[in-house]
Amino acid sequence: VQFAELPVAPAPPPKELTDEEIAILSKQRQAVLRELRVFLRDATNKLLAERKFKEFTKPVDIEEVPDYFDIIKCPMDLSSVMKKIDEHRYNVPKEWLNDIDLITCNALE
């Protein structure tokens, strides 16, 4: 018995969401983002509480390091991270991790 090769069927059109479904999804998204902010605040507060990270809690004082902006193109510190959390600027954990990595890279520079 030989079977004929069938063409791939086109994908069905996306389902149109009702206003109620859109509202539910929006509430769910807001709840997830709120949970993310709580987690990121907690993690950032733990870093702020560690004495070994004291140097990274506030922006660099330009009077102490006058050539800082010549070396560092994108400054970042833990207080700026906390401000970004409060301003809802992190939508995924990777964005927060990128800023933590940026603090590390800036310190190595």
PDB file of C-alpha atoms in Angstrom:
ATOM      1  CA  VAL A   1       0.000   0.000   0.000  1.00  0.00           C
ATOM      2  CA  GLN A   2       1.408   3.338  -1.016  1.00  0.00           C
ATOM      3  CA  PHE A   3       0.318   6.588   0.623  1.00  0.00           C
ATOM      4  CA  ALA A   4       0.181   9.883  -1.200  1.00  0.00           C
ATOM      5  CA  GLU A   5       2.212  12.777   0.221  1.00  0.00           C
ATOM      6  CA  LEU A   6      -0.231  15.337   1.553  1.00  0.00           C
ATOM      7  CA  PRO A   7       0.532  19.069   1.645  1.00  0.00           C
ATOM      8  CA  VAL A   8       0.880  20.706   5.045  1.00  0.00           C
ATOM      9  CA  ALA A   9      -2.369  22.314   6.102  1.00  0.00           C
ATOM     10  CA  PRO A  10      -2.208  26.060   6.759  1.00  0.00           C
ATOM     11  CA  ALA A  11      -2.313  27.175  10.367  1.00  0.00           C
ATOM     12  CA  PRO A  12      -5.756  28.181  11.575  1.00  0.00           C
ATOM     13  CA  PRO A  13      -6.288  31.905  11.979  1.00  0.00           C
ATOM     14  CA  PRO A  14      -5.644  33.184  15.519  1.00  0.00           C
ATOM     15  CA  LYS A  15      -8.671  33.180  17.782  1.00  0.00           C
ATOM     16  CA  GLU A  16     -10.177  36.606  18.340  1.00  0.00           C
ATOM     17  CA  LEU A  17     -10.290  37.296  22.065  1.00  0.00           C
ATOM     18  CA  THR A  18     -13.365  38.775  23.654  1.00  0.00           C
ATOM     19  CA  ASP A  19     -13.087  41.923  25.775  1.00  0.00           C
ATOM     20  CA  GLU A  20     -13.613  39.762  28.856  1.00  0.00           C
ATOM     21  CA  GLU A  21     -10.776  37.399  27.870  1.00  0.00           C
ATOM     22  CA  ILE A  22      -8.484  40.372  27.217  1.00  0.00           C
ATOM     23  CA  ALA A  23      -9.313  41.794  30.659  1.00  0.00           C
ATOM     24  CA  ILE A  24      -8.597  38.435  32.340  1.00  0.00           C
ATOM     25  CA  LEU A  25      -5.269  38.104  30.539  1.00  0.00           C
ATOM     26  CA  SER A  26      -4.350  41.659  31.482  1.00  0.00           C
ATOM     27  CA  LYS A  27      -5.118  40.985  35.172  1.00  0.00           C
ATOM     28  CA  GLN A  28      -3.070  37.774  35.053  1.00  0.00           C
ATOM     29  CA  ARG A  29      -0.142  39.590  33.450  1.00  0.00           C
ATOM     30  CA  GLN A  30      -0.264  42.353  36.061  1.00  0.00           C
ATOM     31  CA  ALA A  31      -0.314  39.748  38.846  1.00  0.00           C
ATOM     32  CA  VAL A  32       2.729  37.991  37.391  1.00  0.00           C
ATOM     33  CA  LEU A  33       4.612  41.282  37.013  1.00  0.00           C
ATOM     34  CA  ARG A  34       3.702  42.244  40.597  1.00  0.00           C
ATOM     35  CA  GLU A  35       5.069  38.896  41.804  1.00  0.00           C
ATOM     36  CA  LEU A  36       8.243  39.486  39.780  1.00  0.00           C
ATOM     37  CA  ARG A  37       8.709  42.936  41.354  1.00  0.00           C
ATOM     38  CA  VAL A  38       8.281  41.474  44.858  1.00  0.00           C
ATOM     39  CA  PHE A  39      10.917  38.844  44.099  1.00  0.00           C
ATOM     40  CA  LEU A  40      13.334  41.340  42.519  1.00  0.00           C
ATOM     41  CA  ARG A  41      12.919  43.767  45.450  1.00  0.00           C
ATOM     42  CA  ASP A  42      13.696  40.959  47.882  1.00  0.00           C
ATOM     43  CA  ALA A  43      16.777  39.852  45.915  1.00  0.00           C
ATOM     44  CA  THR A  44      18.020  43.455  45.564  1.00  0.00           C
ATOM     45  CA  ASN A  45      17.461  44.136  49.272  1.00  0.00           C
ATOM     46  CA  LYS A  46      19.561  41.072  50.102  1.00  0.00           C
ATOM     47  CA  LEU A  47      22.376  42.474  47.956  1.00  0.00           C
ATOM     48  CA  LEU A  48      21.991  45.899  49.580  1.00  0.00           C
ATOM     49  CA  ALA A  49      22.233  44.295  53.039  1.00  0.00           C
ATOM     50  CA  GLU A  50      25.529  42.547  52.239  1.00  0.00           C
ATOM     51  CA  ARG A  51      28.467  44.597  53.509  1.00  0.00           C
ATOM     52  CA  LYS A  52      30.695  43.314  50.696  1.00  0.00           C
ATOM     53  CA  PHE A  53      28.456  45.068  48.140  1.00  0.00           C
ATOM     54  CA  LYS A  54      28.449  48.429  49.947  1.00  0.00           C
ATOM     55  CA  GLU A  55      30.459  50.074  47.143  1.00  0.00           C
ATOM     56  CA  PHE A  56      27.678  49.248  44.674  1.00  0.00           C
ATOM     57  CA  THR A  57      24.718  50.626  46.638  1.00  0.00           C
ATOM     58  CA  LYS A  58      24.841  54.200  45.287  1.00  0.00           C
ATOM     59  CA  PRO A  59      26.042  55.886  42.090  1.00  0.00           C
ATOM     60  CA  VAL A  60      29.774  56.614  41.911  1.00  0.00           C
ATOM     61  CA  ASP A  61      30.701  60.024  43.330  1.00  0.00           C
ATOM     62  CA  ILE A  62      32.219  61.954  40.411  1.00  0.00           C
ATOM     63  CA  GLU A  63      34.233  64.121  42.808  1.00  0.00           C
ATOM     64  CA  GLU A  64      35.964  60.970  44.083  1.00  0.00           C
ATOM     65  CA  VAL A  65      36.435  59.463  40.611  1.00  0.00           C
ATOM     66  CA  PRO A  66      36.511  62.354  38.091  1.00  0.00           C
ATOM     67  CA  ASP A  67      37.278  60.154  35.044  1.00  0.00           C
ATOM     68  CA  TYR A  68      34.500  57.642  35.817  1.00  0.00           C
ATOM     69  CA  PHE A  69      32.343  58.595  32.820  1.00  0.00           C
ATOM     70  CA  ASP A  70      35.389  58.447  30.520  1.00  0.00           C
ATOM     71  CA  ILE A  71      35.782  54.774  31.426  1.00  0.00           C
ATOM     72  CA  ILE A  72      32.201  53.668  32.151  1.00  0.00           C
ATOM     73  CA  LYS A  73      29.676  54.299  29.385  1.00  0.00           C
ATOM     74  CA  CYS A  74      26.606  52.858  31.131  1.00  0.00           C
ATOM     75  CA  PRO A  75      26.736  53.355  34.913  1.00  0.00           C
ATOM     76  CA  MET A  76      24.608  51.147  37.162  1.00  0.00           C
ATOM     77  CA  ASP A  77      24.268  50.611  40.900  1.00  0.00           C
ATOM     78  CA  LEU A  78      21.878  48.843  43.257  1.00  0.00           C
ATOM     79  CA  SER A  79      19.881  51.987  44.090  1.00  0.00           C
ATOM     80  CA  SER A  80      19.286  52.484  40.356  1.00  0.00           C
ATOM     81  CA  VAL A  81      18.199  48.847  40.089  1.00  0.00           C
ATOM     82  CA  MET A  82      15.722  49.379  42.934  1.00  0.00           C
ATOM     83  CA  LYS A  83      14.410  52.533  41.223  1.00  0.00           C
ATOM     84  CA  LYS A  84      13.862  50.575  37.993  1.00  0.00           C
ATOM     85  CA  ILE A  85      11.924  47.928  39.951  1.00  0.00           C
ATOM     86  CA  ASP A  86       9.721  50.628  41.492  1.00  0.00           C
ATOM     87  CA  GLU A  87       9.155  52.199  38.067  1.00  0.00           C
ATOM     88  CA  HIS A  88       8.021  48.809  36.646  1.00  0.00           C
ATOM     89  CA  ARG A  89      10.865  48.784  34.123  1.00  0.00           C
ATOM     90  CA  TYR A  90      11.676  45.074  34.491  1.00  0.00           C
ATOM     91  CA  ASN A  91       9.325  42.782  32.578  1.00  0.00           C
ATOM     92  CA  VAL A  92      11.439  39.630  32.750  1.00  0.00           C
ATOM     93  CA  PRO A  93      14.124  38.470  35.214  1.00  0.00           C
ATOM     94  CA  LYS A  94      16.781  38.606  32.485  1.00  0.00           C
ATOM     95  CA  GLU A  95      16.534  42.422  32.355  1.00  0.00           C
ATOM     96  CA  TRP A  96      17.335  42.587  36.087  1.00  0.00           C
ATOM     97  CA  LEU A  97      20.179  40.088  35.679  1.00  0.00           C
ATOM     98  CA  ASN A  98      21.599  42.186  32.833  1.00  0.00           C
ATOM     99  CA  ASP A  99      21.765  45.210  35.152  1.00  0.00           C
ATOM    100  CA  ILE A 100      23.417  43.128  37.906  1.00  0.00           C
ATOM    101  CA  ASP A 101      25.941  41.904  35.314  1.00  0.00           C
ATOM    102  CA  LEU A 102      26.467  45.514  34.236  1.00  0.00           C
ATOM    103  CA  ILE A 103      27.374  46.469  37.830  1.00  0.00           C
ATOM    104  CA  THR A 104      29.909  43.619  37.820  1.00  0.00           C
ATOM    105  CA  CYS A 105      31.381  44.596  34.446  1.00  0.00           C
ATOM    106  CA  ASN A 106      31.621  48.246  35.484  1.00  0.00           C
ATOM    107  CA  ALA A 107      33.454  47.234  38.668  1.00  0.00           C
ATOM    108  CA  LEU A 108      35.944  45.215  36.615  1.00  0.00           C
ATOM    109  CA  GLU A 109      36.570  48.191  34.311  1.00  0.00           C
TER     110      GLU A 109
END
